[in-house]
mmCIF file of C-alpha atoms in Angstrom:
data_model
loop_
_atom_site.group_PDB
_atom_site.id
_atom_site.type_symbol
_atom_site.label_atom_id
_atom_site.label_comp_id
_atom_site.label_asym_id
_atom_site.label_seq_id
_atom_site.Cartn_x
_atom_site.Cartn_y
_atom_site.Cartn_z
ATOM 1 C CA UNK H 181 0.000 0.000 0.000
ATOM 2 C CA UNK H 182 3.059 2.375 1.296
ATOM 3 C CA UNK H 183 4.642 1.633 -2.322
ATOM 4 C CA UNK H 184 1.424 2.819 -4.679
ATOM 5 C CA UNK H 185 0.928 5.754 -2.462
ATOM 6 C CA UNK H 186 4.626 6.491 -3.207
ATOM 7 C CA UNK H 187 3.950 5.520 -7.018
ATOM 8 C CA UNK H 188 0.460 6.836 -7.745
ATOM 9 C CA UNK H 189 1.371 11.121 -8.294
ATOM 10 C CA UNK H 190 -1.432 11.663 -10.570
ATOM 11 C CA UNK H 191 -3.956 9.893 -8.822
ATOM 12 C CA UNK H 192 -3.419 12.006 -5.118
ATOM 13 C CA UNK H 193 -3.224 15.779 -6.649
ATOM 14 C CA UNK H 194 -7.301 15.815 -5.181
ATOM 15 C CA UNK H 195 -5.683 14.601 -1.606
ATOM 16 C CA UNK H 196 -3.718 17.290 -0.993
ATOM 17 C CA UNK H 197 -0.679 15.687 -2.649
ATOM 18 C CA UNK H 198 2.905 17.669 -2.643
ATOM 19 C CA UNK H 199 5.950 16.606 -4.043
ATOM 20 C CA UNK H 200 9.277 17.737 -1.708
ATOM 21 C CA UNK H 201 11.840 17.312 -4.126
ATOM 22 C CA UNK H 202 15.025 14.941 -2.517
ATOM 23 C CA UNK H 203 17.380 12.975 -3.509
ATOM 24 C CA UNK H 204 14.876 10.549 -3.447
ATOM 25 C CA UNK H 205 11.831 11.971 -4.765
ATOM 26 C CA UNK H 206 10.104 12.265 -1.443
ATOM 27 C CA UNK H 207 6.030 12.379 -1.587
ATOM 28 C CA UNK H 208 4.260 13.907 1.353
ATOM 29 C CA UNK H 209 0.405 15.329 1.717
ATOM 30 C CA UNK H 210 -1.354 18.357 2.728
ATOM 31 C CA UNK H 211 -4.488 19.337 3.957
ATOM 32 C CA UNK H 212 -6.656 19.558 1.525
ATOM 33 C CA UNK H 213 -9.090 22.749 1.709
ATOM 34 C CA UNK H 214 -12.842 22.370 1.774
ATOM 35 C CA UNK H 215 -14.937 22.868 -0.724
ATOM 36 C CA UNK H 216 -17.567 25.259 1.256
ATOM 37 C CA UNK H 217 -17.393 26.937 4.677
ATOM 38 C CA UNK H 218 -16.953 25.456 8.226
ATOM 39 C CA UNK H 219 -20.421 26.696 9.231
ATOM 40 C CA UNK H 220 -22.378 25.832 5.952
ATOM 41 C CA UNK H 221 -23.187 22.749 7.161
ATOM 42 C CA UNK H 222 -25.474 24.174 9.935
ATOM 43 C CA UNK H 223 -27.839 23.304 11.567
ATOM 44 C CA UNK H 224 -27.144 19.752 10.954
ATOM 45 C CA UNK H 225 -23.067 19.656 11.274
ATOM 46 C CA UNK H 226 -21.993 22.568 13.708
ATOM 47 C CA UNK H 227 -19.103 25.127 12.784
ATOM 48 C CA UNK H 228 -17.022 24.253 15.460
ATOM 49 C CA UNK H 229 -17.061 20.457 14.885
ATOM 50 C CA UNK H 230 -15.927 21.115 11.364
ATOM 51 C CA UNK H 231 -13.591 23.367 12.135
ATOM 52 C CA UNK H 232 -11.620 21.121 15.032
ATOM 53 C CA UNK H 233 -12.449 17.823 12.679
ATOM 54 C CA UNK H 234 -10.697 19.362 9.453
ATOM 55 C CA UNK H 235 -7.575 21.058 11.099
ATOM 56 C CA UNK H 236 -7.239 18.832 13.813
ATOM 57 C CA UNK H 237 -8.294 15.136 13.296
ATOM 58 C CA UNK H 238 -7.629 15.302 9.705
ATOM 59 C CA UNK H 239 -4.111 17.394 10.226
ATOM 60 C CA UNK H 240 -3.158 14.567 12.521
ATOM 61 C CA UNK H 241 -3.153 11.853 10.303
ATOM 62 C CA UNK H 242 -1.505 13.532 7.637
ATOM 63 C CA UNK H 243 1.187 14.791 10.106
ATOM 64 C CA UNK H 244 1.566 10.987 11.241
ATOM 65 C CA UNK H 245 1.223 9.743 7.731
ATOM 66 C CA UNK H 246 4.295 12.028 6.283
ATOM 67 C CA UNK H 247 6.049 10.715 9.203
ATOM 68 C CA UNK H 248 5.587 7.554 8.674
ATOM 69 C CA UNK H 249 6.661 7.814 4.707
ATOM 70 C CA UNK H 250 9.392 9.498 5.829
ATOM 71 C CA UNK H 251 10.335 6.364 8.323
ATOM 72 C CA UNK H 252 9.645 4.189 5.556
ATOM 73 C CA UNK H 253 12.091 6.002 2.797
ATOM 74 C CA UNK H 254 14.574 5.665 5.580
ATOM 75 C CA UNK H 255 14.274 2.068 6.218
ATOM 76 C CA UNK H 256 14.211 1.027 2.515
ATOM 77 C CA UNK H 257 17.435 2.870 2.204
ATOM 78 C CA UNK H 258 19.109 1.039 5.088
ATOM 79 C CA UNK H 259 17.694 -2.022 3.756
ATOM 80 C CA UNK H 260 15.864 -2.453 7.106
ATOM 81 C CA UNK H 261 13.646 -4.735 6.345
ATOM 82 C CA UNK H 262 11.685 -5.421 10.414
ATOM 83 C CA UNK H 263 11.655 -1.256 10.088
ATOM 84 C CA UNK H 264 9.371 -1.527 7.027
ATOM 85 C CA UNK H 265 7.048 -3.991 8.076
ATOM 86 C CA UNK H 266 6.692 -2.642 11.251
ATOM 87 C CA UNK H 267 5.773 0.677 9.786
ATOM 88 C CA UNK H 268 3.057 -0.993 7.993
ATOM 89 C CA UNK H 269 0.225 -0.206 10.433
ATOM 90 C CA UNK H 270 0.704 2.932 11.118
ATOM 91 C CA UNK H 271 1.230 3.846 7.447
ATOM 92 C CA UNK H 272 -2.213 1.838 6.847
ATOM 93 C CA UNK H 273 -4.132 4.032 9.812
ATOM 94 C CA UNK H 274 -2.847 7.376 8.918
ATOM 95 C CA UNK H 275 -2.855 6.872 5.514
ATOM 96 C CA UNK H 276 -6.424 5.475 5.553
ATOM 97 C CA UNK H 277 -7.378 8.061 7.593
ATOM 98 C CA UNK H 278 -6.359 10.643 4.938
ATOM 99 C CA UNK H 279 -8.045 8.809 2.421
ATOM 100 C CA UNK H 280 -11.410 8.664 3.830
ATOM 101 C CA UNK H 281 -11.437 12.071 5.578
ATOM 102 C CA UNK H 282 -11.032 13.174 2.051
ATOM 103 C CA UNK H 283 -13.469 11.581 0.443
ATOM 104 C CA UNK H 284 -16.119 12.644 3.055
ATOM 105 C CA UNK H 285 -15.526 16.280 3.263
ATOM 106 C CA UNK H 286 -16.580 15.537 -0.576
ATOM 107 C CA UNK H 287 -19.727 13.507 0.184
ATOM 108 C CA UNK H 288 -21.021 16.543 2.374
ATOM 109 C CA UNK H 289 -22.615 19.913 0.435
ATOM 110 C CA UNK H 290 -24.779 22.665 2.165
ATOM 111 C CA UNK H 291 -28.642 22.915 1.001
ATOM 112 C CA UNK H 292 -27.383 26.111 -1.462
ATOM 113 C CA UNK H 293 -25.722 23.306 -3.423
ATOM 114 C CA UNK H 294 -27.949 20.281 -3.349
ATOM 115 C CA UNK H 295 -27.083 19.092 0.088
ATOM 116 C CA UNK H 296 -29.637 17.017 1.584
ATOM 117 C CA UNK H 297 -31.959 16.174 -1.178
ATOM 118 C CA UNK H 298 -32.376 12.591 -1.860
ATOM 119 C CA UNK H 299 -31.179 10.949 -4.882
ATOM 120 C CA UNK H 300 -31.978 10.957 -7.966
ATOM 121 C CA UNK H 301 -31.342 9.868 -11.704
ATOM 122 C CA UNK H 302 -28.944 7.053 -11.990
ATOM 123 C CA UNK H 303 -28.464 7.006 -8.341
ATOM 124 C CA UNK H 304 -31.593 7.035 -7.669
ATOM 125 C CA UNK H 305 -32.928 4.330 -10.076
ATOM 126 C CA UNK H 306 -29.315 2.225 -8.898
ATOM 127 C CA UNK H 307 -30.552 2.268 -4.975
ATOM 128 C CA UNK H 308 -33.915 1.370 -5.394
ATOM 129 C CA UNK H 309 -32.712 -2.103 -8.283
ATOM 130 C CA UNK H 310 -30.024 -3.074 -4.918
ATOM 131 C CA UNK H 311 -32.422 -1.774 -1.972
ATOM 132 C CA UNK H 312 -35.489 -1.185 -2.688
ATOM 133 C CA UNK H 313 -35.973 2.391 -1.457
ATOM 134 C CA UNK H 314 -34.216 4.972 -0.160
ATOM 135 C CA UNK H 315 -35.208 4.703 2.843
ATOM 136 C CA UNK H 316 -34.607 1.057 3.459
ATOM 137 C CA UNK H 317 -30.913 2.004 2.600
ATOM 138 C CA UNK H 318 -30.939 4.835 5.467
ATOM 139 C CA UNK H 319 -32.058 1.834 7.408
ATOM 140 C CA UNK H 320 -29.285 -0.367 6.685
ATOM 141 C CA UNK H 321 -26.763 2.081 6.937
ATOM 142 C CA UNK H 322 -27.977 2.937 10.764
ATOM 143 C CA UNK H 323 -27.797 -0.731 11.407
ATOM 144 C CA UNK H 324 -24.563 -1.143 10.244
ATOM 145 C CA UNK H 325 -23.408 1.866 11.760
ATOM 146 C CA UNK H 326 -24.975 0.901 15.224
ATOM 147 C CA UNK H 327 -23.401 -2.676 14.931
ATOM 148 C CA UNK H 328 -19.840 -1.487 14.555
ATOM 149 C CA UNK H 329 -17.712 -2.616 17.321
ATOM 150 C CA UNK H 330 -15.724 0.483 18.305
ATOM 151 C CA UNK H 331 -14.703 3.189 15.960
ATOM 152 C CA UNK H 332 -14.379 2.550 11.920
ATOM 153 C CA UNK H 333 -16.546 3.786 8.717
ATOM 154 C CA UNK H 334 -19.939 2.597 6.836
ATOM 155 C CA UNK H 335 -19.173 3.073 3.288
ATOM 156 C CA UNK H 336 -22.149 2.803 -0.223
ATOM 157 C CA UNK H 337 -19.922 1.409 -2.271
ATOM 158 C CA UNK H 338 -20.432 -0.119 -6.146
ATOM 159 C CA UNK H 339 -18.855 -3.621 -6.505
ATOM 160 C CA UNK H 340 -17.897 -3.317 -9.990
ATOM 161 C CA UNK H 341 -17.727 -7.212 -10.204
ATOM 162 C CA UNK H 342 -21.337 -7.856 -9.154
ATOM 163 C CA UNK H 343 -22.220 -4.492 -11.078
ATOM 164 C CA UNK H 344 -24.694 -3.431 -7.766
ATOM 165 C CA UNK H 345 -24.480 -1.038 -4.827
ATOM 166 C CA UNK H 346 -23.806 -2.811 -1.687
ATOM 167 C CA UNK H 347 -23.210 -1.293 1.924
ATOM 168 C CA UNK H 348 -20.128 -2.274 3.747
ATOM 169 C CA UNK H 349 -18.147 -1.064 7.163
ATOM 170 C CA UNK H 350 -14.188 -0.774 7.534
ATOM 171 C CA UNK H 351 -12.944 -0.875 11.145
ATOM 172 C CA UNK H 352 -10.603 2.054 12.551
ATOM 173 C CA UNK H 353 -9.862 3.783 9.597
ATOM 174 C CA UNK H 354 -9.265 1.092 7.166
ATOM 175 C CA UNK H 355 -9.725 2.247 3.109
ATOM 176 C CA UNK H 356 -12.577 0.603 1.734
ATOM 177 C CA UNK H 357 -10.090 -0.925 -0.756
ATOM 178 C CA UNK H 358 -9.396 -3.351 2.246
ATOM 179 C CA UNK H 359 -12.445 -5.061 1.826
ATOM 180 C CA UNK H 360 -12.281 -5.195 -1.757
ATOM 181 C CA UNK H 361 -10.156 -3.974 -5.023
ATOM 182 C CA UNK H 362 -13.562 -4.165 -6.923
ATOM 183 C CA UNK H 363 -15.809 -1.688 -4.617
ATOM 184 C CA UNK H 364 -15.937 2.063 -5.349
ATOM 185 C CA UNK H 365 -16.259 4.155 -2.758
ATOM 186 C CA UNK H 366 -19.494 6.432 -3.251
ATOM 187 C CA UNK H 367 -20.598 7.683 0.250
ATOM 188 C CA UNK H 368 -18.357 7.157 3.177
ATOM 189 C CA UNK H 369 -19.913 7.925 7.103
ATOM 190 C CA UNK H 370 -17.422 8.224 10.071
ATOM 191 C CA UNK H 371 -18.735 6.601 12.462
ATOM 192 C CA UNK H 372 -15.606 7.891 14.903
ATOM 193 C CA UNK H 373 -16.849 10.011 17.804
ATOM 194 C CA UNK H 374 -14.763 13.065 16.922
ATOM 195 C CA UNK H 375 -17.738 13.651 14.335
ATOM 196 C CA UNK H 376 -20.283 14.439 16.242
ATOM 197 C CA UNK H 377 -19.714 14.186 19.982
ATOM 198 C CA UNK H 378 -19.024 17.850 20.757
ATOM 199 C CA UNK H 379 -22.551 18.676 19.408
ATOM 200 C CA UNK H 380 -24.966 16.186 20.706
ATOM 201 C CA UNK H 381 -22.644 15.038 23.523
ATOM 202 C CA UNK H 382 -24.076 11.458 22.843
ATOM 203 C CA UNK H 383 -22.611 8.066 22.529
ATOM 204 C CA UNK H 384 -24.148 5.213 19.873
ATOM 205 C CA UNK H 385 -26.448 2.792 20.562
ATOM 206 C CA UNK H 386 -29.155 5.471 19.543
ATOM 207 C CA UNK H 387 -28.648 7.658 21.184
ATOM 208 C CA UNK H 388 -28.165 6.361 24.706
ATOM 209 C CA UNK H 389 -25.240 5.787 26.780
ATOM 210 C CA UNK H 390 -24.499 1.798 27.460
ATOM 211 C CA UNK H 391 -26.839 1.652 30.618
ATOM 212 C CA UNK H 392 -29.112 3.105 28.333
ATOM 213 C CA UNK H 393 -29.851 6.136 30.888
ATOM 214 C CA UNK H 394 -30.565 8.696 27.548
ATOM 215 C CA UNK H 395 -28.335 11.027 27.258
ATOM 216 C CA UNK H 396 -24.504 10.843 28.569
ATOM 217 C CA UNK H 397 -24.026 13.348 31.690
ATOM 218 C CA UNK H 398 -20.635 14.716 32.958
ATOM 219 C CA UNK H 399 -19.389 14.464 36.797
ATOM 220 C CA UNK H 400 -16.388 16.286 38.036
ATOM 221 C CA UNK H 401 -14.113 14.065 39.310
ATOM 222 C CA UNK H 402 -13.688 14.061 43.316
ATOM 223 C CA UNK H 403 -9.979 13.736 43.150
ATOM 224 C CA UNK H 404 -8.510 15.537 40.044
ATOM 225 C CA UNK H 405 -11.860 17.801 39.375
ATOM 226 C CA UNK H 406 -11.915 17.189 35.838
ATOM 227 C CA UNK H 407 -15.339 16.536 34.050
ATOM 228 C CA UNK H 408 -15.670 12.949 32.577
ATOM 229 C CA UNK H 409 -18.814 10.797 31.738
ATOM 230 C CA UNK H 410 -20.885 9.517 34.403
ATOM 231 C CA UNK H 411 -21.417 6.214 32.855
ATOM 232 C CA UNK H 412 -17.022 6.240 32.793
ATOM 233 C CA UNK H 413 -16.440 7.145 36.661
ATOM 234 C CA UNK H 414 -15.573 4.709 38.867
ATOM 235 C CA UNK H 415 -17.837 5.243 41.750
ATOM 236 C CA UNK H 416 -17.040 4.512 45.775
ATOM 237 C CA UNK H 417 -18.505 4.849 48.868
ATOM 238 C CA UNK H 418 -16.257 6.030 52.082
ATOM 239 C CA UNK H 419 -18.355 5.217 55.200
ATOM 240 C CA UNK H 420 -17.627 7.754 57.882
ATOM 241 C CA UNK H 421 -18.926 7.862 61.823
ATOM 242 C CA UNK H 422 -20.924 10.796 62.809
ATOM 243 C CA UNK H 423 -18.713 11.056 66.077
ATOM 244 C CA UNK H 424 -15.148 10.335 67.432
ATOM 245 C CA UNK H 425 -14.041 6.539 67.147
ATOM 246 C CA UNK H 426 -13.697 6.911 71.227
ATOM 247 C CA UNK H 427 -17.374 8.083 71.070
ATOM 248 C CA UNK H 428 -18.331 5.350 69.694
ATOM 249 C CA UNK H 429 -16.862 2.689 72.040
ATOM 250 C CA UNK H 430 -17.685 4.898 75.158
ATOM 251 C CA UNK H 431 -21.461 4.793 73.680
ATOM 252 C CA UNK H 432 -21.033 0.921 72.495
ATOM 253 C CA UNK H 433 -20.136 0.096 76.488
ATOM 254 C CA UNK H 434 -22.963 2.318 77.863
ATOM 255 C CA UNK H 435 -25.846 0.983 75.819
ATOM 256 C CA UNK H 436 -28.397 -1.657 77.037
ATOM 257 C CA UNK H 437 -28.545 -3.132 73.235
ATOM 258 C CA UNK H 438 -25.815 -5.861 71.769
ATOM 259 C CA UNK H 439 -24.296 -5.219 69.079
ATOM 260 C CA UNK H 440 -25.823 -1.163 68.817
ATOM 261 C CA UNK H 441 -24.175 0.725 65.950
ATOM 262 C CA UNK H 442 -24.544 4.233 65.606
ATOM 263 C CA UNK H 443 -25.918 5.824 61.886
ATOM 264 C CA UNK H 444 -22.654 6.356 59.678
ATOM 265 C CA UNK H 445 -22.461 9.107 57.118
ATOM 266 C CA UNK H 446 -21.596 7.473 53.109
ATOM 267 C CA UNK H 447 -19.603 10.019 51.040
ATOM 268 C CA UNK H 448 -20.429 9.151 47.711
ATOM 269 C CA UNK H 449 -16.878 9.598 45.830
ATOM 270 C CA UNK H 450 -16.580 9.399 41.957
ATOM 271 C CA UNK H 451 -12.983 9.132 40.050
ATOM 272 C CA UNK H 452 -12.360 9.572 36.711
ATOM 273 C CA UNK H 453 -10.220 6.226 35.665
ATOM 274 C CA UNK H 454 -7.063 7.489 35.649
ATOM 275 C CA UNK H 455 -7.561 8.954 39.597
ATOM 276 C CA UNK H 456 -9.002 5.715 40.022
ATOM 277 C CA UNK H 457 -6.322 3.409 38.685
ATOM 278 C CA UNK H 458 -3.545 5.663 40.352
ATOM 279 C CA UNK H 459 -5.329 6.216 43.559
ATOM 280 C CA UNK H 460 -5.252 2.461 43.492
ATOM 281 C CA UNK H 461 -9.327 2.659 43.866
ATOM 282 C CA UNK H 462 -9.231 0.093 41.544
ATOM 283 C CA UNK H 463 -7.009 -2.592 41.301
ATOM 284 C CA UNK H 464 -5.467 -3.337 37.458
ATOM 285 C CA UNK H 465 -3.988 -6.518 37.220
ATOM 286 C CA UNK H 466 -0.845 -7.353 35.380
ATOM 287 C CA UNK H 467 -0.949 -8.924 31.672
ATOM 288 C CA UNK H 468 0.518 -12.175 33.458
ATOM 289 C CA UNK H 469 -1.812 -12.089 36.002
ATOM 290 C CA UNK H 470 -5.383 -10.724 34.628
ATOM 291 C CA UNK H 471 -6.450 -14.223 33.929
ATOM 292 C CA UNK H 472 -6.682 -14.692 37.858
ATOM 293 C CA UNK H 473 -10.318 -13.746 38.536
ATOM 294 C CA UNK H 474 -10.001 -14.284 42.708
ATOM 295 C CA UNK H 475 -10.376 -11.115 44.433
ATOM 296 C CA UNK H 476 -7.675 -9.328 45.908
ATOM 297 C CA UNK H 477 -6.368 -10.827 49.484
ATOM 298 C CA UNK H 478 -7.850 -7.970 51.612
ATOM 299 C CA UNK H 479 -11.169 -8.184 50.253
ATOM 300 C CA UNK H 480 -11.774 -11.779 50.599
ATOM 301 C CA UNK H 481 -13.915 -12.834 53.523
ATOM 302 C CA UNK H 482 -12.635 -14.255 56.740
ATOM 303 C CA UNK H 483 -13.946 -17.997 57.182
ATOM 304 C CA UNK H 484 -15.301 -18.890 60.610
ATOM 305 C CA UNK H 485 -12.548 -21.321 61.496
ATOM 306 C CA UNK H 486 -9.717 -19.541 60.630
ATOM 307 C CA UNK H 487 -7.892 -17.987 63.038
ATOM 308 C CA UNK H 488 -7.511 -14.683 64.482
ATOM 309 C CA UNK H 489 -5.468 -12.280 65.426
ATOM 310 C CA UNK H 490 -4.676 -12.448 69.108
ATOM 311 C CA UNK H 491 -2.907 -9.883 71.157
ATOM 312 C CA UNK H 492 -0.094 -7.532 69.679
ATOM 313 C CA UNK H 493 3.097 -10.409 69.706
ATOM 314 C CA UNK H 494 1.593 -13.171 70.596
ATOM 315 C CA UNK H 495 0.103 -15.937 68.389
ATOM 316 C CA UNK H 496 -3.209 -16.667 66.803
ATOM 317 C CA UNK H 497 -6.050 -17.084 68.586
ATOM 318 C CA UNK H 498 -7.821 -20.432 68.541
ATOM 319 C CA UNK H 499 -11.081 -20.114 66.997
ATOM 320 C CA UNK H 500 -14.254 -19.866 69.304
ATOM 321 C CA UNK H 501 -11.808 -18.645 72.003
ATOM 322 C CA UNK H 502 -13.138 -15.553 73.590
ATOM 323 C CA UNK H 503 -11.530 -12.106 73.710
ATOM 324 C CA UNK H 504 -9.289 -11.348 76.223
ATOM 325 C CA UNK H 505 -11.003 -8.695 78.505
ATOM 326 C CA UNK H 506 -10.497 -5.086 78.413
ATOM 327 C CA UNK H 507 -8.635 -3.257 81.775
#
C-alpha cells in the first residue's frame, strides 16, 4: 500500500498531494481545503465540529502519515527490512485516515448546493434495483453503523464485479479498498466520535449511553476535578462515623442493646479512571496475572474457622476462644 501511495502522483493531486523534491523523490500530503465553509453545514453539522475535525483530526493523520513515509524512505534505504514492516500499520491508519477524511468532506454539500436532497437519476434508479428504497438504505446504513464494534466507517460502495451497490463497514480507519479492489467508494460515514460528539454530547447505541440512561451526563471528578462521563467514573462509597471513634466505644459500652451501631455518614466519591487506577481505587492486574479472577487478598472474607489475630506479639487465637477482657 506504502509503495502505490509512493507511485500513484497523478492519482493524489485531489488529496492534498505535494511533491518535496530529494534525492529521493520524497512524496508527502497536505491538507486539503474544503470545498464550502466550516459553518455551511449548519444546523445539521456545527461550525465548530468542522472546524476542530478538518484542522485537527484530519491534520493529525496527515502529520503521522508524512512521518511515517518518511520512516519508511529511511528504512528502505538502510535495507531495514523489520523497520518496514513494522511501519506498515501505522502507514495503513494514517494513511487510511487521509483517504477517507477526504473523500467525506466531498460527500457533504450545504442545502445552497444540493445538500440534503435525496437521490436521484442514476443514483436514484441504482438504490432502489439493490435496496429497494431509499429509505430502506438509510435503514441499513444505521444498522450497520450501530453494529460497529468500536470506531471505523460505513461506506455505499459499487462492486464493480457484481455491477450493484452494496453497503459495507471498515474498522478504525481502514480504506474501503481493504475489503475489496472491486468496490468504489461512493458515500463514506465516520462513524468515529470526533464527528459528532461535541454537538450532541451522545454516545451510539441510539442515542443512549451503554446503561441506556438517555443522554450521557458529565461528573467532576472528586480527586482531580476534571469533568468525565458519568457512565465512565468509577464510583465509591467512604463510610464515615458521625462522632469520634472513642465516642463510639464509650457509647457501644454504655448501651443496654448488643451489638448497637450508631448511623454512619456514606460520602459518595466518583474518580475519573485514571484517579481511580492511580489512587489504586481500583485494582489493574498485570498482563501475566489478569487471567486470575479471585479477588484481591484484603477483600476476601474471613472464614469462621480460621484464626484470628490475638494480642499484639503473641500468636493466633484459637477459633471460638473468647476475647481477652479489656482493663
Amino acid at each position: 500500500m506504502a509503495l502505490l501511495a509512493l507511485a500513484a502522483r497523478k492519482s493524489l493531486t485531489g488529496l492534498g498531494f505535494q511533491n518535496l523534491l530529494g534525492a529521493r523523490g520524497l512524496q508527502t500530503f497536505s491538507l486539503p481545503d474544503l470545498p464550502y465553509d466550516y459553518g455551511a453545514l449548519e444546523p445539521a453539522i456545527s461550525a465548530e465540529i468542522m472546524q476542530i475535525h478538518h484542522q485537527k483530526h484530519h491534520q493529525t493523520y496527515i502529520t503521522n502519515y508524512n512521518k511515517a513515509l518518511e520512516q519508511l524512505d529511511a528504512a528502505i534505504s538502510k535495507g531495514d527490512a523489520s523497520a518496514v514492516v513494522k511501519l506498515q500499520s501505522a502507514i495503513k491508519f494514517n494513511g487510511g485516515g487521509h483517504v477517507n477524511h477526504s473523500i467525506f468532506w466531498n460527500n457533504l454539500a450545504p442545502v445552497n448546493q444540493g445538500g440534503g436532497e435525496a437521490p436521484h437519476a442514476s443514483l436514484g434508479w441504482a438504490i432502489d434495483q439493490s435496496f429497494g428504497s431509499f429509505d430502506a438504505l438509510i435503514a441499513k446504513v444505521n444498522a450497520e453503523g450501530a453494529g460497529l464494534q468500536g470506531s471505523g466507517w460505513v461506506w455505499l460502495a459499487l462492486d464493480k464485479e457484481l455491477k450493484k451497490l452494496v453497503v459495507e463497514t471498515t474498522a478504525n480507519q481502514d480504506p474501503l479498498v481493504t475489503k475489496g479492489a472491486s468496490l468504489v467508494p461512493l458515500l463514506g460515514i465516520d462513524v468515529w466520535e470526533h464527528a459528532y460528539y461535541l454537538q450532541t454530547f451522545k454516545r451510539r447505541n441510539g442515542g443512549r449511553n451503554k446503561h441506556g440512561r438517555g443522554h450521557t451526563k458529565f461528573i467532576r471528578c472528586s480527586n482531580c476535578g476534571k469533568c468525565c462521563p458519568k457512565d465512565k467514573a468509577i464510583k465509591r462509597f467512604l463510610v464515615r462515623n458521625i462522632v469520634e471513634q472513642a465516642a463510639v466505644r464509650d457509647v457501644q459500652e454504655a448501651c443496654v442493646y448488643e451489638q448497637y451501631t450508631l448511623p454512619k455518614l456514606y460520602a459518595k466519591m466518583q474518580y475519573c479512571v485514571s484517579c481511580a487506577i492511580h489512587s489504586h481505587v481500583v485494582r489493574v492486574r498485570s498482563r501475566t496475572n489478569r487471567r486470575n479472577r479471585e479477588p484481591p487478598q484484603r477483600f476476601i472474607r474471613r472464614r469462621d474457622d480460621a484464626p484470628r489475630p490475638g494480642a499484639p506479639g503473641a500468636g493466633p487465637r484459637p477459633a471460638g476462644a473468647a476475647a481477652p477482657a479489656r482493663t
